[in-house]
Amino acid sequence: MRRLGVNIDHVATLRNARGEYHPNPLDAAKFVKKIGADSITIHLREDRRHINDYDAKKICSVKGLAVNLEISTNKEIVKKALNIKPNYICIVPENRKEITTEGGLDLIKNKKIIKEIIFKFKKKKIRTSLFINPSINDVKISKELSTDCVEIHTGKIANLIKSKKRYLNEFNKIKKCSVLAKKMGIEVHAGHGLDYKTTKILTKINHIKEFNIGHFIIGESVFFGLKKIIHNFKKIIR
Ligand code: PXP
C-alpha cells in the first residue's frame, strides 16, 4: 500500500500571519491523522518561518502519530531534532532566500556531513531519508550513505505538467531512479509541488511507496472547508 504523508507547515504559516494561536499546528497534526494521513511532515527551518521548536516538540510527542521531521544539515537544527526524537527525518537543502525547498541535496558537496547525520539518527532508530534530485548518481551516493529512504524531488515534473509541457523525460528519470533505489534496498518517496493530476501520473511508478504533499492539500482544503464554516456562522448570527 502506498502511504500519504501530509505536510502541515502552512497551517503554521497561517497562524504566524496573525501572531496568535489559531490555527494550531498540533491540532492540525492530530486531525490529519484522524482523517487518514499515514504520517505528517513538518519542516523545522533555520529561520522558523512556519513550524517552531515548541510546535515540533509538541507534535513529536503525540503518541501513535508518525512524524517526519525535515531538517537541514545545520548543526543546531540537527541537535534539536535528535532531542525532539521524531519517528523519521528527511534531510533537505535549505537556502534562506528560497520560498520553498527548490531542489534536492548536493550530495557530493555534503557527503561527509550527511553521512555523520544519518549515523546519529540511525543509532536512535529514527528512519532516515534524503531529499534528492532524480539523478542516478545521487541514488548511488544515497546507497553509500546508508540512508533508509530517498525522497525524489518532483518539483520539476510538477511544473512541466502544470504548464502543459512535455514531461516524459523527467518522468523516465524519476522512474529509473525509483527502480534503482528499490533494487538497492532503499525505500522511495516522492514530494514537492504535487497536486491531484501530478500525483496520479506518478502513481504509474509502482516503486514509489510514499507521497509527501503539503501546499496543495492545505490550499485546496480552504475551498472544501469554507462551506461548513460559513454555514456555522450563518447559524450563529441568525
Ligand atoms: N517534500 C519535501 C522534502 C519538502 O521540502 C516539501 C516542501 O516543504 C514537500 C515535500 C511538500 O511540498 P509541497 O508543499 O509543494 O507539496
PDB file of C-alpha atoms and ligand atoms in Angstrom:
ATOM      1  CA  MET A   1       0.000   0.000   0.000  1.00  0.00           C
ATOM      2  CA  ARG A   2       1.240   3.483  -0.856  1.00  0.00           C
ATOM      3  CA  ARG A   3       1.312   5.947   2.001  1.00  0.00           C
ATOM      4  CA  LEU A   4       0.293   9.599   2.146  1.00  0.00           C
ATOM      5  CA  GLY A   5       2.334  11.992   4.252  1.00  0.00           C
ATOM      6  CA  VAL A   6       0.702  15.369   4.822  1.00  0.00           C
ATOM      7  CA  ASN A   7       2.915  18.411   5.296  1.00  0.00           C
ATOM      8  CA  ILE A   8       1.211  20.831   7.705  1.00  0.00           C
ATOM      9  CA  ASP A   9       3.804  23.629   7.643  1.00  0.00           C
ATOM     10  CA  HIS A  10       1.316  26.015   6.080  1.00  0.00           C
ATOM     11  CA  VAL A  11      -1.082  25.682   8.994  1.00  0.00           C
ATOM     12  CA  ALA A  12       1.743  27.297  10.967  1.00  0.00           C
ATOM     13  CA  THR A  13       2.250  29.879   8.198  1.00  0.00           C
ATOM     14  CA  LEU A  14      -1.388  30.895   8.589  1.00  0.00           C
ATOM     15  CA  ARG A  15      -1.169  31.006  12.383  1.00  0.00           C
ATOM     16  CA  ASN A  16       2.017  33.089  12.220  1.00  0.00           C
ATOM     17  CA  ALA A  17       0.345  35.621   9.909  1.00  0.00           C
ATOM     18  CA  ARG A  18      -1.722  36.684  12.936  1.00  0.00           C
ATOM     19  CA  GLY A  19       0.941  36.078  15.548  1.00  0.00           C
ATOM     20  CA  GLU A  20      -1.640  34.342  17.709  1.00  0.00           C
ATOM     21  CA  TYR A  21      -2.612  30.712  18.324  1.00  0.00           C
ATOM     22  CA  HIS A  22      -5.102  29.749  15.638  1.00  0.00           C
ATOM     23  CA  PRO A  23      -4.975  27.549  13.603  1.00  0.00           C
ATOM     24  CA  ASN A  24      -2.871  25.369  15.860  1.00  0.00           C
ATOM     25  CA  PRO A  25      -0.464  23.010  14.022  1.00  0.00           C
ATOM     26  CA  LEU A  26      -0.701  20.476  16.850  1.00  0.00           C
ATOM     27  CA  ASP A  27      -4.486  20.225  16.376  1.00  0.00           C
ATOM     28  CA  ALA A  28      -3.929  20.013  12.615  1.00  0.00           C
ATOM     29  CA  ALA A  29      -1.472  17.137  13.066  1.00  0.00           C
ATOM     30  CA  LYS A  30      -3.905  15.170  15.215  1.00  0.00           C
ATOM     31  CA  PHE A  31      -6.821  15.912  12.898  1.00  0.00           C
ATOM     32  CA  VAL A  32      -4.933  14.976   9.739  1.00  0.00           C
ATOM     33  CA  LYS A  33      -4.019  11.643  11.308  1.00  0.00           C
ATOM     34  CA  LYS A  34      -7.609  11.045  12.420  1.00  0.00           C
ATOM     35  CA  ILE A  35      -8.916  11.507   8.901  1.00  0.00           C
ATOM     36  CA  GLY A  36      -6.469   9.100   7.320  1.00  0.00           C
ATOM     37  CA  ALA A  37      -2.986  10.504   6.714  1.00  0.00           C
ATOM     38  CA  ASP A  38      -0.306   7.873   7.193  1.00  0.00           C
ATOM     39  CA  SER A  39       2.179  10.373   8.563  1.00  0.00           C
ATOM     40  CA  ILE A  40       2.595  14.094   8.948  1.00  0.00           C
ATOM     41  CA  THR A  41       5.570  16.144   7.845  1.00  0.00           C
ATOM     42  CA  ILE A  42       6.902  19.306   9.424  1.00  0.00           C
ATOM     43  CA  HIS A  43       9.989  21.287   8.458  1.00  0.00           C
ATOM     44  CA  LEU A  44      11.895  22.973  11.251  1.00  0.00           C
ATOM     45  CA  ARG A  45      13.547  25.652   9.162  1.00  0.00           C
ATOM     46  CA  GLU A  46      16.555  27.605  10.332  1.00  0.00           C
ATOM     47  CA  ASP A  47      14.531  30.844  10.035  1.00  0.00           C
ATOM     48  CA  ARG A  48      11.499  29.226  11.799  1.00  0.00           C
ATOM     49  CA  ARG A  49       9.216  30.809   9.227  1.00  0.00           C
ATOM     50  CA  HIS A  50       6.436  28.289   9.939  1.00  0.00           C
ATOM     51  CA  ILE A  51       6.876  25.447  12.442  1.00  0.00           C
ATOM     52  CA  ASN A  52       8.757  26.492  15.585  1.00  0.00           C
ATOM     53  CA  ASP A  53      10.607  24.480  18.231  1.00  0.00           C
ATOM     54  CA  TYR A  54       7.583  24.333  20.528  1.00  0.00           C
ATOM     55  CA  ASP A  55       5.334  23.027  17.707  1.00  0.00           C
ATOM     56  CA  ALA A  56       7.886  20.383  16.726  1.00  0.00           C
ATOM     57  CA  LYS A  57       8.316  19.187  20.290  1.00  0.00           C
ATOM     58  CA  LYS A  58       4.575  19.002  20.935  1.00  0.00           C
ATOM     59  CA  ILE A  59       3.769  17.300  17.624  1.00  0.00           C
ATOM     60  CA  CYS A  60       6.558  14.728  18.023  1.00  0.00           C
ATOM     61  CA  SER A  61       5.338  13.836  21.497  1.00  0.00           C
ATOM     62  CA  VAL A  62       1.837  12.779  20.362  1.00  0.00           C
ATOM     63  CA  LYS A  63       1.554   9.027  20.915  1.00  0.00           C
ATOM     64  CA  GLY A  64       0.774   6.990  17.805  1.00  0.00           C
ATOM     65  CA  LEU A  65       1.420   9.883  15.422  1.00  0.00           C
ATOM     66  CA  ALA A  66       4.079   9.160  12.786  1.00  0.00           C
ATOM     67  CA  VAL A  67       6.055  12.367  12.312  1.00  0.00           C
ATOM     68  CA  ASN A  68       8.532  13.032   9.547  1.00  0.00           C
ATOM     69  CA  LEU A  69      10.737  15.975  10.515  1.00  0.00           C
ATOM     70  CA  GLU A  70      12.503  17.744   7.665  1.00  0.00           C
ATOM     71  CA  ILE A  71      15.831  19.209   8.654  1.00  0.00           C
ATOM     72  CA  SER A  72      18.816  20.861   7.031  1.00  0.00           C
ATOM     73  CA  THR A  73      22.399  19.888   7.814  1.00  0.00           C
ATOM     74  CA  ASN A  74      22.715  22.866  10.183  1.00  0.00           C
ATOM     75  CA  LYS A  75      24.338  21.752  13.461  1.00  0.00           C
ATOM     76  CA  GLU A  76      21.842  23.487  15.750  1.00  0.00           C
ATOM     77  CA  ILE A  77      18.863  22.004  13.853  1.00  0.00           C
ATOM     78  CA  VAL A  78      20.376  18.506  13.884  1.00  0.00           C
ATOM     79  CA  LYS A  79      20.942  18.772  17.651  1.00  0.00           C
ATOM     80  CA  LYS A  80      17.349  19.935  18.166  1.00  0.00           C
ATOM     81  CA  ALA A  81      15.997  17.100  16.010  1.00  0.00           C
ATOM     82  CA  LEU A  82      17.988  14.487  17.939  1.00  0.00           C
ATOM     83  CA  ASN A  83      16.449  15.909  21.080  1.00  0.00           C
ATOM     84  CA  ILE A  84      12.896  16.063  19.736  1.00  0.00           C
ATOM     85  CA  LYS A  85      13.109  12.434  18.523  1.00  0.00           C
ATOM     86  CA  PRO A  86      10.703  12.307  15.561  1.00  0.00           C
ATOM     87  CA  ASN A  87       9.878   8.923  14.032  1.00  0.00           C
ATOM     88  CA  TYR A  88      11.509   9.875  10.756  1.00  0.00           C
ATOM     89  CA  ILE A  89      13.817  12.562   9.457  1.00  0.00           C
ATOM     90  CA  CYS A  90      14.295  13.805   5.935  1.00  0.00           C
ATOM     91  CA  ILE A  91      17.425  15.831   5.241  1.00  0.00           C
ATOM     92  CA  VAL A  92      16.716  18.703   2.844  1.00  0.00           C
ATOM     93  CA  PRO A  93      18.787  21.568   1.445  1.00  0.00           C
ATOM     94  CA  GLU A  94      17.952  24.966   2.824  1.00  0.00           C
ATOM     95  CA  ASN A  95      18.582  28.388   1.433  1.00  0.00           C
ATOM     96  CA  ARG A  96      17.423  31.450   3.308  1.00  0.00           C
ATOM     97  CA  LYS A  97      16.104  33.349   0.283  1.00  0.00           C
ATOM     98  CA  GLU A  98      14.033  30.489  -1.155  1.00  0.00           C
ATOM     99  CA  ILE A  99      10.234  30.469  -0.893  1.00  0.00           C
ATOM    100  CA  THR A 100      10.223  26.677  -0.585  1.00  0.00           C
ATOM    101  CA  THR A 101      12.789  23.875  -0.969  1.00  0.00           C
ATOM    102  CA  GLU A 102      13.992  24.410  -4.511  1.00  0.00           C
ATOM    103  CA  GLY A 103      15.878  21.241  -5.339  1.00  0.00           C
ATOM    104  CA  GLY A 104      17.465  18.110  -3.961  1.00  0.00           C
ATOM    105  CA  LEU A 105      20.563  17.921  -1.793  1.00  0.00           C
ATOM    106  CA  ASP A 106      24.049  18.453  -3.179  1.00  0.00           C
ATOM    107  CA  LEU A 107      25.233  15.009  -2.103  1.00  0.00           C
ATOM    108  CA  ILE A 108      28.758  15.377  -3.479  1.00  0.00           C
ATOM    109  CA  LYS A 109      29.460  18.586  -1.585  1.00  0.00           C
ATOM    110  CA  ASN A 110      27.778  17.449   1.644  1.00  0.00           C
ATOM    111  CA  LYS A 111      28.657  13.742   1.654  1.00  0.00           C
ATOM    112  CA  LYS A 112      30.664  13.746   4.882  1.00  0.00           C
ATOM    113  CA  ILE A 113      28.243  15.783   6.979  1.00  0.00           C
ATOM    114  CA  ILE A 114      25.202  13.854   5.687  1.00  0.00           C
ATOM    115  CA  LYS A 115      26.872  10.537   6.480  1.00  0.00           C
ATOM    116  CA  GLU A 116      27.504  11.702  10.048  1.00  0.00           C
ATOM    117  CA  ILE A 117      23.922  12.908  10.459  1.00  0.00           C
ATOM    118  CA  ILE A 118      22.472   9.645   9.129  1.00  0.00           C
ATOM    119  CA  PHE A 119      24.651   7.679  11.538  1.00  0.00           C
ATOM    120  CA  LYS A 120      23.449   9.744  14.527  1.00  0.00           C
ATOM    121  CA  PHE A 121      19.761   9.226  13.711  1.00  0.00           C
ATOM    122  CA  LYS A 122      20.097   5.551  12.836  1.00  0.00           C
ATOM    123  CA  LYS A 123      21.715   4.985  16.213  1.00  0.00           C
ATOM    124  CA  LYS A 124      18.488   6.311  17.745  1.00  0.00           C
ATOM    125  CA  LYS A 125      16.409   4.052  15.477  1.00  0.00           C
ATOM    126  CA  ILE A 126      14.980   7.027  13.590  1.00  0.00           C
ATOM    127  CA  ARG A 127      14.203   6.364   9.920  1.00  0.00           C
ATOM    128  CA  THR A 128      16.335   8.482   7.605  1.00  0.00           C
ATOM    129  CA  SER A 129      15.548   9.929   4.208  1.00  0.00           C
ATOM    130  CA  LEU A 130      17.422  12.168   1.763  1.00  0.00           C
ATOM    131  CA  PHE A 131      15.645  14.651  -0.477  1.00  0.00           C
ATOM    132  CA  ILE A 132      17.363  14.113  -3.837  1.00  0.00           C
ATOM    133  CA  ASN A 133      17.045  15.167  -7.444  1.00  0.00           C
ATOM    134  CA  PRO A 134      16.072  12.400  -9.863  1.00  0.00           C
ATOM    135  CA  SER A 135      19.687  11.527 -10.673  1.00  0.00           C
ATOM    136  CA  ILE A 136      21.126   8.009 -10.902  1.00  0.00           C
ATOM    137  CA  ASN A 137      24.376   9.245  -9.415  1.00  0.00           C
ATOM    138  CA  ASP A 138      22.546  10.665  -6.399  1.00  0.00           C
ATOM    139  CA  VAL A 139      20.787   7.330  -5.854  1.00  0.00           C
ATOM    140  CA  LYS A 140      24.179   5.586  -5.869  1.00  0.00           C
ATOM    141  CA  ILE A 141      25.619   8.100  -3.387  1.00  0.00           C
ATOM    142  CA  SER A 142      22.497   7.694  -1.216  1.00  0.00           C
ATOM    143  CA  LYS A 143      23.257   3.989  -1.028  1.00  0.00           C
ATOM    144  CA  GLU A 144      26.834   4.727   0.056  1.00  0.00           C
ATOM    145  CA  LEU A 145      25.437   6.994   2.761  1.00  0.00           C
ATOM    146  CA  SER A 146      23.262   4.135   4.131  1.00  0.00           C
ATOM    147  CA  THR A 147      20.011   6.070   4.145  1.00  0.00           C
ATOM    148  CA  ASP A 148      16.810   4.071   4.675  1.00  0.00           C
ATOM    149  CA  CYS A 149      14.835   6.109   2.127  1.00  0.00           C
ATOM    150  CA  VAL A 150      15.177   8.736  -0.562  1.00  0.00           C
ATOM    151  CA  GLU A 151      12.532  11.302  -1.405  1.00  0.00           C
ATOM    152  CA  ILE A 152      12.694  12.241  -5.051  1.00  0.00           C
ATOM    153  CA  HIS A 153      12.149  15.924  -5.771  1.00  0.00           C
ATOM    154  CA  THR A 154       9.109  16.162  -8.032  1.00  0.00           C
ATOM    155  CA  GLY A 155       9.087  19.953  -8.398  1.00  0.00           C
ATOM    156  CA  LYS A 156      10.336  19.907 -11.995  1.00  0.00           C
ATOM    157  CA  ILE A 157       7.863  17.321 -13.301  1.00  0.00           C
ATOM    158  CA  ALA A 158       5.045  19.064 -11.419  1.00  0.00           C
ATOM    159  CA  ASN A 159       5.884  22.377 -13.108  1.00  0.00           C
ATOM    160  CA  LEU A 160       6.094  20.757 -16.541  1.00  0.00           C
ATOM    161  CA  ILE A 161       2.713  19.048 -16.142  1.00  0.00           C
ATOM    162  CA  LYS A 162       1.037  22.183 -14.765  1.00  0.00           C
ATOM    163  CA  SER A 163       2.341  24.281 -17.654  1.00  0.00           C
ATOM    164  CA  LYS A 164       1.265  21.601 -20.144  1.00  0.00           C
ATOM    165  CA  LYS A 165       4.826  20.946 -21.344  1.00  0.00           C
ATOM    166  CA  ARG A 166       6.399  17.592 -22.236  1.00  0.00           C
ATOM    167  CA  TYR A 167       7.178  15.757 -19.062  1.00  0.00           C
ATOM    168  CA  LEU A 168       8.070  12.260 -20.258  1.00  0.00           C
ATOM    169  CA  ASN A 169      11.817  12.798 -19.977  1.00  0.00           C
ATOM    170  CA  GLU A 170      11.525  13.871 -16.354  1.00  0.00           C
ATOM    171  CA  PHE A 171       9.046  11.060 -15.661  1.00  0.00           C
ATOM    172  CA  ASN A 172      11.524   8.496 -17.012  1.00  0.00           C
ATOM    173  CA  LYS A 173      14.316   9.938 -14.892  1.00  0.00           C
ATOM    174  CA  ILE A 174      12.149   9.579 -11.773  1.00  0.00           C
ATOM    175  CA  LYS A 175      11.176   6.068 -12.796  1.00  0.00           C
ATOM    176  CA  LYS A 176      14.770   4.925 -13.418  1.00  0.00           C
ATOM    177  CA  CYS A 177      15.892   6.364 -10.082  1.00  0.00           C
ATOM    178  CA  SER A 178      12.972   4.710  -8.275  1.00  0.00           C
ATOM    179  CA  VAL A 179      13.720   1.327  -9.855  1.00  0.00           C
ATOM    180  CA  LEU A 180      17.408   1.538  -8.977  1.00  0.00           C
ATOM    181  CA  ALA A 181      16.812   2.756  -5.424  1.00  0.00           C
ATOM    182  CA  LYS A 182      14.356  -0.035  -4.746  1.00  0.00           C
ATOM    183  CA  LYS A 183      16.778  -2.578  -6.200  1.00  0.00           C
ATOM    184  CA  MET A 184      19.432  -1.249  -3.819  1.00  0.00           C
ATOM    185  CA  GLY A 185      17.095  -1.684  -0.851  1.00  0.00           C
ATOM    186  CA  ILE A 186      16.226   1.994  -0.431  1.00  0.00           C
ATOM    187  CA  GLU A 187      12.561   2.916   0.076  1.00  0.00           C
ATOM    188  CA  VAL A 188      11.358   5.505  -2.439  1.00  0.00           C
ATOM    189  CA  HIS A 189       9.263   8.564  -1.621  1.00  0.00           C
ATOM    190  CA  ALA A 190       8.215  11.474  -3.798  1.00  0.00           C
ATOM    191  CA  GLY A 191       7.322  15.028  -2.980  1.00  0.00           C
ATOM    192  CA  HIS A 192       7.151  18.681  -3.915  1.00  0.00           C
ATOM    193  CA  GLY A 193       4.636  20.625  -5.940  1.00  0.00           C
ATOM    194  CA  LEU A 194       2.216  17.705  -6.191  1.00  0.00           C
ATOM    195  CA  ASP A 195      -1.498  18.117  -6.863  1.00  0.00           C
ATOM    196  CA  TYR A 196      -4.176  15.598  -7.954  1.00  0.00           C
ATOM    197  CA  LYS A 197      -3.007  15.321 -11.555  1.00  0.00           C
ATOM    198  CA  THR A 198       0.744  15.135 -10.912  1.00  0.00           C
ATOM    199  CA  THR A 199       0.254  12.584  -8.142  1.00  0.00           C
ATOM    200  CA  LYS A 200      -1.948  10.443 -10.360  1.00  0.00           C
ATOM    201  CA  ILE A 201       0.714  10.432 -13.075  1.00  0.00           C
ATOM    202  CA  LEU A 202       3.422   9.439 -10.592  1.00  0.00           C
ATOM    203  CA  THR A 203       1.361   6.535  -9.254  1.00  0.00           C
ATOM    204  CA  LYS A 204       2.292   4.804 -12.519  1.00  0.00           C
ATOM    205  CA  ILE A 205       5.665   4.263 -10.848  1.00  0.00           C
ATOM    206  CA  ASN A 206       4.915   1.372  -8.512  1.00  0.00           C
ATOM    207  CA  HIS A 207       8.217   1.698  -6.714  1.00  0.00           C
ATOM    208  CA  ILE A 208       7.154   4.956  -5.037  1.00  0.00           C
ATOM    209  CA  LYS A 209       5.912   3.963  -1.589  1.00  0.00           C
ATOM    210  CA  GLU A 210       5.158   7.353  -0.051  1.00  0.00           C
ATOM    211  CA  PHE A 211       3.929  10.702  -1.325  1.00  0.00           C
ATOM    212  CA  ASN A 212       4.567  13.793   0.785  1.00  0.00           C
ATOM    213  CA  ILE A 213       2.236  16.629  -0.081  1.00  0.00           C
ATOM    214  CA  GLY A 214       1.698  19.983   1.601  1.00  0.00           C
ATOM    215  CA  HIS A 215       0.849  23.199  -0.166  1.00  0.00           C
ATOM    216  CA  PHE A 216      -1.863  21.836  -2.452  1.00  0.00           C
ATOM    217  CA  ILE A 217      -3.631  19.951   0.351  1.00  0.00           C
ATOM    218  CA  ILE A 218      -3.756  22.981   2.642  1.00  0.00           C
ATOM    219  CA  GLY A 219      -4.664  25.333  -0.227  1.00  0.00           C
ATOM    220  CA  GLU A 220      -7.417  23.112  -1.612  1.00  0.00           C
ATOM    221  CA  SER A 221      -8.870  22.488   1.829  1.00  0.00           C
ATOM    222  CA  VAL A 222      -9.698  26.212   2.054  1.00  0.00           C
ATOM    223  CA  PHE A 223     -12.378  25.673  -0.603  1.00  0.00           C
ATOM    224  CA  PHE A 224     -13.743  22.467   0.849  1.00  0.00           C
ATOM    225  CA  GLY A 225     -13.769  23.796   4.398  1.00  0.00           C
ATOM    226  CA  LEU A 226     -15.375  27.180   3.640  1.00  0.00           C
ATOM    227  CA  LYS A 227     -18.904  25.814   3.150  1.00  0.00           C
ATOM    228  CA  LYS A 228     -19.110  24.289   6.614  1.00  0.00           C
ATOM    229  CA  ILE A 229     -17.595  27.286   8.426  1.00  0.00           C
ATOM    230  CA  ILE A 230     -19.823  29.853   6.681  1.00  0.00           C
ATOM    231  CA  HIS A 231     -22.801  27.649   7.453  1.00  0.00           C
ATOM    232  CA  ASN A 232     -21.828  27.598  11.126  1.00  0.00           C
ATOM    233  CA  PHE A 233     -21.585  31.399  11.260  1.00  0.00           C
ATOM    234  CA  LYS A 234     -24.920  31.857   9.495  1.00  0.00           C
ATOM    235  CA  LYS A 235     -26.474  29.658  12.183  1.00  0.00           C
ATOM    236  CA  ILE A 236     -24.801  31.614  14.990  1.00  0.00           C
ATOM    237  CA  ILE A 237     -25.882  35.065  13.778  1.00  0.00           C
ATOM    238  CA  ARG A 238     -29.362  34.090  12.597  1.00  0.00           C
TER     239      ARG A 238
HETATM  240  N1  PXP B   1       8.874  17.038   0.487  1.00  0.00           N
HETATM  241  C1  PXP B   1       9.875  17.859   0.868  1.00  0.00           C
HETATM  242  C2  PXP B   1      11.209  17.256   1.176  1.00  0.00           C
HETATM  243  C3  PXP B   1       9.663  19.255   1.007  1.00  0.00           C
HETATM  244  O1  PXP B   1      10.671  20.044   1.395  1.00  0.00           O
HETATM  245  C4  PXP B   1       8.378  19.758   0.752  1.00  0.00           C
HETATM  246  C5  PXP B   1       8.112  21.227   0.915  1.00  0.00           C
HETATM  247  O2  PXP B   1       8.328  21.610   2.213  1.00  0.00           O
HETATM  248  C6  PXP B   1       7.358  18.861   0.382  1.00  0.00           C
HETATM  249  C7  PXP B   1       7.644  17.514   0.228  1.00  0.00           C
HETATM  250  C8  PXP B   1       5.959  19.314   0.133  1.00  0.00           C
HETATM  251  O3  PXP B   1       5.916  20.119  -0.984  1.00  0.00           O
HETATM  252  P1  PXP B   1       4.561  20.871  -1.356  1.00  0.00           P
HETATM  253  O4  PXP B   1       4.263  21.780  -0.208  1.00  0.00           O
HETATM  254  O5  PXP B   1       4.894  21.588  -2.608  1.00  0.00           O
HETATM  255  O6  PXP B   1       3.521  19.819  -1.520  1.00  0.00           O
END
